[in-house]
């Protein structure tokens, strides 16, 4: 079945006909062409597909697209300004080696953003907790934790 | 993923009616962290998914201050419980359990009701609710009934729910003063891991802050369904709680458990973990009680 839904995507009002069985990840990547959000495991284990729905980090691979009707979604595409200036979290991941191959990065950054938006002073332990569902095969995590801490100093919670 | 039709009823009655119309081919979906995985993998092939998300009363978390009864809607997410100061302060065993489920992404979406009805032997959410003498309120085509949470489980993946029946909420009776509670799970790593063993302990003590008047020792993954170690509980009643008494209770609980060897862990190791953690969680309870009183 197809259902018309409307939602805010990175601040823009969107109206879309979605199939009931589409995941949010499918809608974003395959239908809307927003390929910043990654698919790793497809089963909630790796966090590569993390996006923010109504301020909460969720695995878009396990979230039905139809359920975002009436919500506000944030994806990695919404972070940088229109003039190309990176969001403090993005800049900080670049500066601190938080990105190597980059596959986990959109998910890591969206999880970090949800955390700092809610708790701008998150400590190392809270950062670890918030990122426990995001797997990285490259960095060994320490540079990622440092990136989030540095972004915090730069005001990473700001839009 | 195999196509299905998504239905979004606004009341429990409407949801049950939908299920009645499509019975064989319909499944309820809460947060979907389990259902979506199963549909993707082809282990579940529903033609209709009936979502419980829009049923407002099912997402309510509320303590009646007059009666002391806590009511947890089945659709309350793990993250909502984890962030609630009331849960953190008054029901620490619930906090201990839900704050360690999966990842934050899973806890933001996964619900306590889905956790119970899924009925995996390792369900973290069941242990605290059993320790707190929780009662499940069920609603089906034949009306409402209730069951102690401890009696919900028949076998792995199997509960007493009849087809089409909905778990509406869990109620927790008022807690006695001088009660402490704690849960821990032991796995190979801290995050994102189903436990090898889960241990919940709840103790109520007399005014001397030592003598045990009520004990609950609840084990996960120690049997096909969550189980209470009733012999160990009985042993504790009337005893002055200290490390030695808790070591003995741990031994009794380990003997009562029905742990088995599995690919993820050996029985002897699981028994050892029960012994160690019953003691630790018991001491943890005592510390919590003595801190407040
Ligand atoms: C990566 C990952 C890690 C996980 N880690 C853990 C963990 O550490 N510990 C743990 O215990 N679990 C874990 N889980 C399992 C799962 O997330 C939880 O059990 C969760 O609480 C299920 O809730 P849900 O709302 O998502 O359930 P759903 O998937 O929506 O439903 C689960 C089942 O319950 C039924 N159902 C749901 N709600 C009701 C209701 N109110 N009445 C009747 N039937 C209902 C559904 O039909 C379905 O059969 C994990 C899952 C993933 C994907
Ligand atoms: S792709 Fe969603 S968690 Fe791995
Ligand atoms: S940078 Fe390669 S997976 Fe994290």
Short mmCIF file of N, CA, C and O in Angstrom, two decimals, chain B residues 145-272:
data_model
loop_
_atom_site.label_atom_id
_atom_site.label_comp_id
_atom_site.label_asym_id
_atom_site.label_seq_id
_atom_site.Cartn_x
_atom_site.Cartn_y
_atom_site.Cartn_z
N UNK B 145 -7.84 -9.05 31.16
CA UNK B 145 -7.40 -9.93 32.25
C UNK B 145 -6.02 -9.48 32.68
O UNK B 145 -5.37 -8.67 32.01
N UNK B 146 -5.59 -10.01 33.79
CA UNK B 146 -4.24 -9.64 34.22
C UNK B 146 -3.48 -10.88 34.63
O UNK B 146 -4.07 -11.93 34.92
N UNK B 147 -2.16 -10.76 34.62
CA UNK B 147 -1.29 -11.88 34.98
C UNK B 147 -0.04 -11.31 35.63
O UNK B 147 0.44 -10.25 35.23
N UNK B 148 0.47 -12.00 36.63
CA UNK B 148 1.77 -11.59 37.15
C UNK B 148 2.78 -11.67 36.01
O UNK B 148 2.72 -12.59 35.20
N UNK B 149 3.69 -10.72 35.95
CA UNK B 149 4.68 -10.74 34.87
C UNK B 149 5.45 -12.06 34.89
O UNK B 149 5.77 -12.63 33.85
N UNK B 150 5.70 -12.58 36.09
CA UNK B 150 6.48 -13.83 36.17
C UNK B 150 5.77 -15.00 35.49
O UNK B 150 6.42 -15.97 35.09
N UNK B 151 4.44 -14.92 35.36
CA UNK B 151 3.69 -16.02 34.74
C UNK B 151 3.39 -15.80 33.26
O UNK B 151 2.67 -16.57 32.63
N UNK B 152 3.97 -14.72 32.68
CA UNK B 152 3.69 -14.42 31.26
C UNK B 152 4.36 -15.41 30.32
O UNK B 152 3.89 -15.65 29.21
N UNK B 153 5.48 -15.99 30.78
CA UNK B 153 6.35 -16.72 29.85
C UNK B 153 6.14 -18.22 29.93
O UNK B 153 6.15 -18.80 31.01
N UNK B 154 5.93 -18.84 28.76
CA UNK B 154 5.72 -20.29 28.72
C UNK B 154 6.97 -21.02 28.27
O UNK B 154 7.29 -22.10 28.76
N UNK B 155 7.68 -20.45 27.33
CA UNK B 155 8.87 -21.06 26.75
C UNK B 155 9.56 -19.94 25.98
O UNK B 155 9.00 -18.86 25.82
N UNK B 156 10.80 -20.19 25.49
CA UNK B 156 11.41 -19.16 24.67
C UNK B 156 10.47 -18.74 23.53
O UNK B 156 9.88 -19.60 22.88
N UNK B 157 10.31 -17.45 23.35
CA UNK B 157 9.47 -16.85 22.29
C UNK B 157 7.98 -17.14 22.47
O UNK B 157 7.19 -16.91 21.56
N UNK B 158 7.58 -17.67 23.61
CA UNK B 158 6.17 -18.02 23.79
C UNK B 158 5.63 -17.46 25.11
O UNK B 158 6.20 -17.69 26.17
N UNK B 159 4.54 -16.68 24.99
CA UNK B 159 3.91 -16.14 26.19
C UNK B 159 2.48 -16.67 26.29
O UNK B 159 2.01 -17.37 25.41
N UNK B 160 1.80 -16.30 27.38
CA UNK B 160 0.42 -16.75 27.57
C UNK B 160 -0.56 -15.94 26.72
O UNK B 160 -1.75 -16.22 26.72
N UNK B 161 -0.07 -14.92 25.99
CA UNK B 161 -1.00 -14.10 25.21
C UNK B 161 -1.71 -14.92 24.14
O UNK B 161 -1.09 -15.71 23.44
N UNK B 162 -3.02 -14.73 24.05
CA UNK B 162 -3.79 -15.40 23.00
C UNK B 162 -3.65 -14.59 21.72
O UNK B 162 -3.34 -13.40 21.76
N UNK B 163 -3.88 -15.22 20.57
CA UNK B 163 -3.77 -14.46 19.31
C UNK B 163 -4.63 -13.19 19.39
O UNK B 163 -5.78 -13.26 19.80
N UNK B 164 -4.04 -12.08 19.02
CA UNK B 164 -4.79 -10.83 19.02
C UNK B 164 -4.79 -10.10 20.35
O UNK B 164 -5.24 -8.96 20.44
N UNK B 165 -4.30 -10.75 21.39
CA UNK B 165 -4.30 -10.09 22.69
C UNK B 165 -3.17 -9.06 22.75
O UNK B 165 -2.11 -9.27 22.17
N UNK B 166 -3.43 -7.96 23.48
CA UNK B 166 -2.46 -6.88 23.59
C UNK B 166 -2.04 -6.73 25.05
O UNK B 166 -2.87 -6.82 25.95
N UNK B 167 -0.74 -6.54 25.25
CA UNK B 167 -0.27 -6.15 26.58
C UNK B 167 -0.43 -4.64 26.65
O UNK B 167 0.19 -3.91 25.88
N UNK B 168 -1.33 -4.17 27.54
CA UNK B 168 -1.61 -2.74 27.61
C UNK B 168 -0.61 -2.01 28.49
O UNK B 168 -0.06 -0.99 28.12
N UNK B 169 -0.43 -2.54 29.68
CA UNK B 169 0.51 -1.88 30.59
C UNK B 169 0.95 -2.85 31.68
O UNK B 169 0.39 -3.94 31.80
N UNK B 170 1.94 -2.43 32.42
CA UNK B 170 2.42 -3.21 33.55
C UNK B 170 2.22 -2.32 34.78
O UNK B 170 2.59 -1.14 34.74
N UNK B 171 1.62 -2.87 35.83
CA UNK B 171 1.50 -2.09 37.04
C UNK B 171 2.41 -2.68 38.11
O UNK B 171 2.59 -3.90 38.19
N UNK B 172 3.00 -1.79 38.89
CA UNK B 172 3.93 -2.19 39.96
C UNK B 172 3.29 -1.75 41.28
O UNK B 172 3.03 -0.57 41.47
N UNK B 173 3.04 -2.70 42.19
CA UNK B 173 2.42 -2.31 43.46
C UNK B 173 3.35 -1.41 44.26
O UNK B 173 4.55 -1.37 44.00
N UNK B 174 2.79 -0.67 45.24
CA UNK B 174 3.64 0.23 46.03
C UNK B 174 4.79 -0.54 46.68
O UNK B 174 4.62 -1.68 47.09
N UNK B 175 5.94 0.08 46.73
CA UNK B 175 7.11 -0.56 47.31
C UNK B 175 7.17 -0.29 48.81
O UNK B 175 6.89 0.82 49.26
N UNK B 176 7.55 -1.31 49.57
CA UNK B 176 7.69 -1.13 51.01
C UNK B 176 8.85 -0.19 51.28
O UNK B 176 9.80 -0.12 50.50
N UNK B 177 8.77 0.57 52.41
CA UNK B 177 9.94 1.38 52.76
C UNK B 177 11.15 0.47 53.01
O UNK B 177 10.98 -0.72 53.28
N UNK B 178 12.32 1.01 52.91
CA UNK B 178 13.57 0.28 53.14
C UNK B 178 13.73 -0.88 52.15
O UNK B 178 14.06 -1.99 52.52
N UNK B 179 13.42 -0.58 50.90
CA UNK B 179 13.62 -1.56 49.83
C UNK B 179 14.75 -1.08 48.92
O UNK B 179 14.80 0.10 48.58
N UNK B 180 15.63 -1.98 48.57
CA UNK B 180 16.70 -1.67 47.61
C UNK B 180 16.65 -2.68 46.49
O UNK B 180 16.22 -3.82 46.70
N UNK B 181 17.09 -2.28 45.30
CA UNK B 181 17.03 -3.23 44.19
C UNK B 181 18.14 -2.92 43.18
O UNK B 181 18.56 -1.77 43.05
N UNK B 182 18.61 -3.94 42.52
CA UNK B 182 19.68 -3.75 41.54
C UNK B 182 19.68 -4.91 40.54
O UNK B 182 19.27 -6.02 40.85
N UNK B 183 20.16 -4.60 39.32
CA UNK B 183 20.24 -5.61 38.26
C UNK B 183 21.59 -5.48 37.57
O UNK B 183 22.11 -4.38 37.42
N UNK B 184 22.12 -6.60 37.18
CA UNK B 184 23.30 -6.54 36.31
C UNK B 184 23.20 -7.65 35.30
O UNK B 184 22.59 -8.69 35.55
N UNK B 185 23.76 -7.41 34.12
CA UNK B 185 23.86 -8.50 33.18
C UNK B 185 25.33 -8.73 32.91
O UNK B 185 26.15 -7.83 32.96
N UNK B 186 25.64 -9.97 32.65
CA UNK B 186 27.02 -10.30 32.38
C UNK B 186 27.12 -10.84 30.97
O UNK B 186 26.44 -11.80 30.61
N UNK B 187 27.89 -10.16 30.15
CA UNK B 187 28.07 -10.62 28.78
C UNK B 187 29.55 -10.59 28.44
O UNK B 187 30.38 -10.32 29.29
N UNK B 188 29.85 -10.85 27.17
CA UNK B 188 31.25 -10.85 26.81
C UNK B 188 31.79 -9.43 26.68
O UNK B 188 32.95 -9.18 26.82
N UNK B 189 30.90 -8.49 26.36
CA UNK B 189 31.32 -7.09 26.36
C UNK B 189 30.15 -6.25 26.86
O UNK B 189 29.03 -6.74 26.97
N UNK B 190 30.43 -4.98 27.17
CA UNK B 190 29.43 -4.17 27.85
C UNK B 190 28.27 -3.77 26.95
O UNK B 190 27.12 -3.88 27.33
N UNK B 191 28.58 -3.32 25.72
CA UNK B 191 27.52 -2.74 24.90
C UNK B 191 26.99 -3.75 23.88
O UNK B 191 27.72 -4.65 23.45
N UNK B 192 25.74 -3.58 23.50
CA UNK B 192 25.20 -4.28 22.34
C UNK B 192 25.32 -5.79 22.45
O UNK B 192 25.63 -6.46 21.48
N UNK B 193 25.09 -6.32 23.61
CA UNK B 193 25.32 -7.75 23.76
C UNK B 193 24.16 -8.34 24.56
O UNK B 193 23.80 -7.83 25.61
N UNK B 194 23.57 -9.41 24.06
CA UNK B 194 22.59 -10.11 24.86
C UNK B 194 23.35 -10.78 26.00
O UNK B 194 24.44 -11.30 25.81
N UNK B 195 22.78 -10.75 27.20
CA UNK B 195 23.55 -11.25 28.35
C UNK B 195 23.73 -12.76 28.31
O UNK B 195 22.90 -13.50 27.79
N UNK B 196 24.83 -13.23 28.92
CA UNK B 196 25.03 -14.65 29.18
C UNK B 196 24.21 -15.03 30.40
O UNK B 196 23.77 -16.16 30.56
N UNK B 197 24.05 -14.05 31.25
CA UNK B 197 23.26 -14.26 32.44
C UNK B 197 22.80 -12.88 32.93
O UNK B 197 23.51 -11.91 32.78
N UNK B 198 21.59 -12.79 33.47
CA UNK B 198 21.09 -11.55 34.03
C UNK B 198 20.65 -11.81 35.47
O UNK B 198 20.01 -12.82 35.73
N UNK B 199 21.04 -10.93 36.39
CA UNK B 199 20.73 -11.16 37.80
C UNK B 199 20.10 -9.92 38.41
O UNK B 199 20.69 -8.85 38.41
N UNK B 200 18.89 -10.07 38.94
CA UNK B 200 18.20 -8.98 39.63
C UNK B 200 17.94 -9.36 41.07
O UNK B 200 17.52 -10.48 41.35
N UNK B 201 18.23 -8.45 41.99
CA UNK B 201 17.98 -8.71 43.41
C UNK B 201 17.20 -7.53 43.98
O UNK B 201 17.49 -6.37 43.67
N UNK B 202 16.20 -7.83 44.80
CA UNK B 202 15.44 -6.81 45.51
C UNK B 202 15.32 -7.25 46.96
O UNK B 202 14.96 -8.40 47.23
N UNK B 203 15.68 -6.37 47.88
CA UNK B 203 15.61 -6.71 49.31
C UNK B 203 14.84 -5.63 50.06
O UNK B 203 15.01 -4.44 49.81
N UNK B 204 13.99 -6.07 50.99
CA UNK B 204 13.37 -5.15 51.94
C UNK B 204 13.86 -5.57 53.32
O UNK B 204 13.90 -6.76 53.63
N UNK B 205 14.26 -4.58 54.12
CA UNK B 205 14.76 -4.91 55.46
C UNK B 205 13.90 -4.24 56.53
O UNK B 205 13.16 -3.28 56.27
N UNK B 206 14.03 -4.76 57.74
CA UNK B 206 13.31 -4.27 58.91
C UNK B 206 13.87 -2.91 59.35
O UNK B 206 14.85 -2.44 58.79
N UNK B 207 13.28 -2.37 60.41
CA UNK B 207 13.74 -1.05 60.85
C UNK B 207 15.18 -1.04 61.34
O UNK B 207 15.82 0.01 61.39
N UNK B 208 15.70 -2.22 61.68
CA UNK B 208 17.11 -2.29 62.08
C UNK B 208 18.05 -2.14 60.89
O UNK B 208 19.28 -2.12 61.04
N UNK B 209 17.48 -2.02 59.70
CA UNK B 209 18.23 -1.86 58.45
C UNK B 209 19.13 -3.07 58.13
O UNK B 209 20.10 -2.95 57.39
N UNK B 210 18.83 -4.21 58.71
CA UNK B 210 19.64 -5.41 58.48
C UNK B 210 18.79 -6.64 58.18
O UNK B 210 19.09 -7.41 57.27
N UNK B 211 17.74 -6.83 58.99
CA UNK B 211 16.99 -8.08 58.91
C UNK B 211 16.09 -8.09 57.68
O UNK B 211 15.27 -7.19 57.48
N UNK B 212 16.24 -9.12 56.88
CA UNK B 212 15.52 -9.19 55.61
C UNK B 212 14.06 -9.61 55.85
O UNK B 212 13.80 -10.65 56.47
N UNK B 213 13.13 -8.81 55.33
CA UNK B 213 11.72 -9.19 55.46
C UNK B 213 11.15 -9.64 54.11
O UNK B 213 10.10 -10.28 54.07
N UNK B 214 11.82 -9.28 53.02
CA UNK B 214 11.32 -9.67 51.71
C UNK B 214 12.51 -9.74 50.76
O UNK B 214 13.39 -8.89 50.80
N UNK B 215 12.52 -10.78 49.93
CA UNK B 215 13.63 -10.91 48.98
C UNK B 215 13.12 -11.39 47.65
O UNK B 215 12.21 -12.23 47.57
N UNK B 216 13.67 -10.84 46.60
CA UNK B 216 13.41 -11.35 45.25
C UNK B 216 14.76 -11.53 44.57
O UNK B 216 15.57 -10.61 44.54
N UNK B 217 14.96 -12.73 44.06
CA UNK B 217 16.17 -12.99 43.27
C UNK B 217 15.67 -13.53 41.94
O UNK B 217 15.04 -14.58 41.89
N UNK B 218 15.90 -12.76 40.88
CA UNK B 218 15.34 -13.14 39.58
C UNK B 218 16.49 -13.30 38.58
O UNK B 218 17.39 -12.45 38.51
N UNK B 219 16.44 -14.39 37.83
CA UNK B 219 17.54 -14.71 36.92
C UNK B 219 17.06 -14.75 35.47
O UNK B 219 15.99 -15.30 35.18
N UNK B 220 17.86 -14.16 34.59
CA UNK B 220 17.60 -14.25 33.15
C UNK B 220 18.63 -15.16 32.50
O UNK B 220 19.77 -15.23 32.96
N UNK B 221 18.24 -15.85 31.46
CA UNK B 221 19.08 -16.80 30.71
C UNK B 221 19.51 -17.98 31.59
O UNK B 221 20.41 -18.72 31.23
N UNK B 222 18.87 -18.14 32.75
CA UNK B 222 19.26 -19.23 33.65
C UNK B 222 18.33 -20.42 33.47
O UNK B 222 18.53 -21.47 34.06
N UNK B 223 17.30 -20.24 32.64
CA UNK B 223 16.29 -21.27 32.38
C UNK B 223 15.62 -20.87 31.07
O UNK B 223 15.89 -19.79 30.54
N UNK B 224 14.74 -21.71 30.52
CA UNK B 224 14.09 -21.32 29.24
C UNK B 224 13.31 -20.01 29.36
O UNK B 224 13.13 -19.31 28.37
N UNK B 225 12.84 -19.69 30.55
CA UNK B 225 12.13 -18.42 30.77
C UNK B 225 12.76 -17.75 31.99
O UNK B 225 13.45 -18.40 32.75
N UNK B 226 12.51 -16.43 32.17
CA UNK B 226 13.04 -15.78 33.37
C UNK B 226 12.55 -16.52 34.61
O UNK B 226 11.40 -16.98 34.64
N UNK B 227 13.39 -16.68 35.62
CA UNK B 227 12.98 -17.46 36.79
C UNK B 227 13.32 -16.77 38.11
O UNK B 227 14.26 -16.01 38.20
N UNK B 228 12.48 -17.05 39.12
CA UNK B 228 12.79 -16.59 40.47
C UNK B 228 13.51 -17.72 41.21
O UNK B 228 13.09 -18.87 41.15
N UNK B 229 14.57 -17.37 41.91
CA UNK B 229 15.29 -18.36 42.71
C UNK B 229 14.62 -18.38 44.09
O UNK B 229 15.09 -17.75 45.04
N UNK B 230 13.52 -19.11 44.20
CA UNK B 230 12.68 -19.00 45.40
C UNK B 230 13.34 -19.61 46.64
O UNK B 230 13.13 -19.13 47.75
N UNK B 231 14.14 -20.64 46.47
CA UNK B 231 14.83 -21.21 47.64
C UNK B 231 15.80 -20.19 48.23
O UNK B 231 15.88 -20.03 49.45
N UNK B 232 16.53 -19.54 47.35
CA UNK B 232 17.47 -18.51 47.82
C UNK B 232 16.71 -17.36 48.48
O UNK B 232 17.15 -16.82 49.50
N UNK B 233 15.57 -16.99 47.92
CA UNK B 233 14.76 -15.93 48.52
C UNK B 233 14.33 -16.33 49.94
O UNK B 233 14.46 -15.56 50.88
N UNK B 234 13.83 -17.56 50.06
CA UNK B 234 13.35 -18.04 51.37
C UNK B 234 14.47 -18.05 52.39
O UNK B 234 14.29 -17.69 53.55
N UNK B 235 15.64 -18.46 51.92
CA UNK B 235 16.80 -18.53 52.81
C UNK B 235 17.09 -17.17 53.46
O UNK B 235 17.47 -17.08 54.62
N UNK B 236 16.87 -16.11 52.67
CA UNK B 236 17.24 -14.77 53.15
C UNK B 236 16.26 -14.21 54.20
O UNK B 236 16.65 -13.37 55.02
N UNK B 237 15.03 -14.68 54.16
CA UNK B 237 14.00 -14.09 55.04
C UNK B 237 14.38 -14.32 56.52
O UNK B 237 14.68 -15.43 56.93
N UNK B 238 14.35 -13.24 57.29
CA UNK B 238 14.65 -13.31 58.72
C UNK B 238 16.14 -13.24 59.03
O UNK B 238 16.53 -13.12 60.19
N UNK B 239 16.98 -13.34 58.01
CA UNK B 239 18.43 -13.27 58.25
C UNK B 239 18.90 -11.82 58.29
O UNK B 239 18.34 -10.95 57.62
N UNK B 240 19.94 -11.58 59.07
CA UNK B 240 20.60 -10.27 58.99
C UNK B 240 21.49 -10.30 57.75
O UNK B 240 22.38 -11.14 57.63
N UNK B 241 21.23 -9.35 56.84
CA UNK B 241 21.94 -9.39 55.56
C UNK B 241 23.39 -8.95 55.72
O UNK B 241 23.66 -7.86 56.24
N UNK B 242 24.30 -9.80 55.34
CA UNK B 242 25.71 -9.41 55.26
C UNK B 242 26.35 -10.22 54.15
O UNK B 242 25.68 -11.03 53.49
N UNK B 243 27.61 -10.02 53.94
CA UNK B 243 28.29 -10.64 52.81
C UNK B 243 28.18 -12.17 52.84
O UNK B 243 27.88 -12.81 51.83
N UNK B 244 28.39 -12.77 54.03
CA UNK B 244 28.38 -14.23 54.12
C UNK B 244 27.00 -14.81 53.80
O UNK B 244 26.89 -15.83 53.11
N UNK B 245 25.97 -14.14 54.32
CA UNK B 245 24.60 -14.60 54.05
C UNK B 245 24.32 -14.52 52.55
O UNK B 245 23.71 -15.42 51.96
N UNK B 246 24.81 -13.45 51.92
CA UNK B 246 24.55 -13.28 50.49
C UNK B 246 25.36 -14.28 49.67
O UNK B 246 24.90 -14.74 48.61
N UNK B 247 26.53 -14.65 50.15
CA UNK B 247 27.32 -15.68 49.45
C UNK B 247 26.54 -16.99 49.45
O UNK B 247 26.41 -17.67 48.42
N UNK B 248 25.95 -17.32 50.59
CA UNK B 248 25.17 -18.55 50.69
C UNK B 248 23.94 -18.47 49.76
O UNK B 248 23.63 -19.43 49.05
N UNK B 249 23.26 -17.31 49.77
CA UNK B 249 22.09 -17.14 48.90
C UNK B 249 22.50 -17.32 47.43
O UNK B 249 21.78 -17.93 46.63
N UNK B 250 23.68 -16.81 47.08
CA UNK B 250 24.19 -16.94 45.71
C UNK B 250 24.38 -18.41 45.34
O UNK B 250 24.05 -18.84 44.23
N UNK B 251 24.92 -19.18 46.30
CA UNK B 251 25.12 -20.62 46.05
C UNK B 251 23.79 -21.31 45.81
O UNK B 251 23.65 -22.12 44.88
N UNK B 252 22.81 -21.01 46.69
CA UNK B 252 21.50 -21.65 46.55
C UNK B 252 20.89 -21.29 45.19
O UNK B 252 20.37 -22.15 44.48
N UNK B 253 20.98 -20.00 44.83
CA UNK B 253 20.40 -19.55 43.56
C UNK B 253 21.07 -20.26 42.38
O UNK B 253 20.40 -20.69 41.43
N UNK B 254 22.38 -20.40 42.45
CA UNK B 254 23.10 -21.06 41.35
C UNK B 254 22.65 -22.52 41.23
O UNK B 254 22.48 -23.03 40.12
N UNK B 255 22.44 -23.17 42.39
CA UNK B 255 21.99 -24.57 42.35
C UNK B 255 20.57 -24.69 41.80
O UNK B 255 20.24 -25.66 41.13
N UNK B 256 19.75 -23.70 42.13
CA UNK B 256 18.36 -23.73 41.65
C UNK B 256 18.25 -23.48 40.16
O UNK B 256 17.30 -23.89 39.50
N UNK B 257 19.22 -22.74 39.62
CA UNK B 257 19.12 -22.31 38.22
C UNK B 257 19.19 -23.53 37.31
O UNK B 257 19.67 -24.59 37.70
N UNK B 258 18.69 -23.33 36.10
CA UNK B 258 18.70 -24.44 35.15
C UNK B 258 19.61 -24.10 33.98
O UNK B 258 19.30 -24.36 32.82
N UNK B 259 20.75 -23.48 34.31
CA UNK B 259 21.66 -23.05 33.24
C UNK B 259 22.18 -24.25 32.47
O UNK B 259 22.32 -25.35 33.01
N UNK B 260 22.45 -24.00 31.20
CA UNK B 260 22.96 -25.07 30.33
C UNK B 260 24.19 -24.57 29.59
O UNK B 260 24.42 -23.37 29.46
N UNK B 261 24.93 -25.51 29.04
CA UNK B 261 26.00 -25.13 28.13
C UNK B 261 25.37 -24.61 26.85
O UNK B 261 24.39 -25.18 26.37
N UNK B 262 25.92 -23.55 26.30
CA UNK B 262 25.45 -23.12 24.98
C UNK B 262 26.65 -22.58 24.23
O UNK B 262 27.74 -22.48 24.79
N UNK B 263 26.43 -22.23 22.97
CA UNK B 263 27.54 -21.71 22.18
C UNK B 263 28.11 -20.45 22.80
O UNK B 263 29.27 -20.13 22.61
N UNK B 264 27.27 -19.72 23.54
CA UNK B 264 27.75 -18.44 24.07
C UNK B 264 28.36 -18.55 25.47
O UNK B 264 28.98 -17.62 25.95
N UNK B 265 28.17 -19.68 26.13
CA UNK B 265 28.76 -19.78 27.47
C UNK B 265 28.52 -21.14 28.09
O UNK B 265 27.55 -21.82 27.75
N UNK B 266 29.40 -21.51 29.00
CA UNK B 266 29.30 -22.81 29.66
C UNK B 266 28.46 -22.70 30.95
O UNK B 266 28.46 -21.66 31.60
N UNK B 267 27.81 -23.83 31.31
CA UNK B 267 26.94 -23.83 32.48
C UNK B 267 27.72 -23.50 33.76
O UNK B 267 27.28 -22.69 34.57
N UNK B 268 28.89 -24.12 33.94
CA UNK B 268 29.63 -23.88 35.19
C UNK B 268 29.99 -22.41 35.35
O UNK B 268 29.95 -21.86 36.45
N UNK B 269 30.29 -21.78 34.21
CA UNK B 269 30.66 -20.37 34.24
C UNK B 269 29.46 -19.51 34.60
O UNK B 269 29.54 -18.57 35.40
N UNK B 270 28.32 -19.87 34.03
CA UNK B 270 27.11 -19.11 34.34
C UNK B 270 26.76 -19.25 35.82
O UNK B 270 26.35 -18.29 36.46
N UNK B 271 26.92 -20.46 36.37
CA UNK B 271 26.64 -20.66 37.81
C UNK B 271 27.55 -19.79 38.66
O UNK B 271 27.13 -19.19 39.64
N UNK B 272 28.81 -19.76 38.26
CA UNK B 272 29.77 -18.93 38.99
C UNK B 272 29.33 -17.47 38.95
O UNK B 272 29.39 -16.75 39.96
#
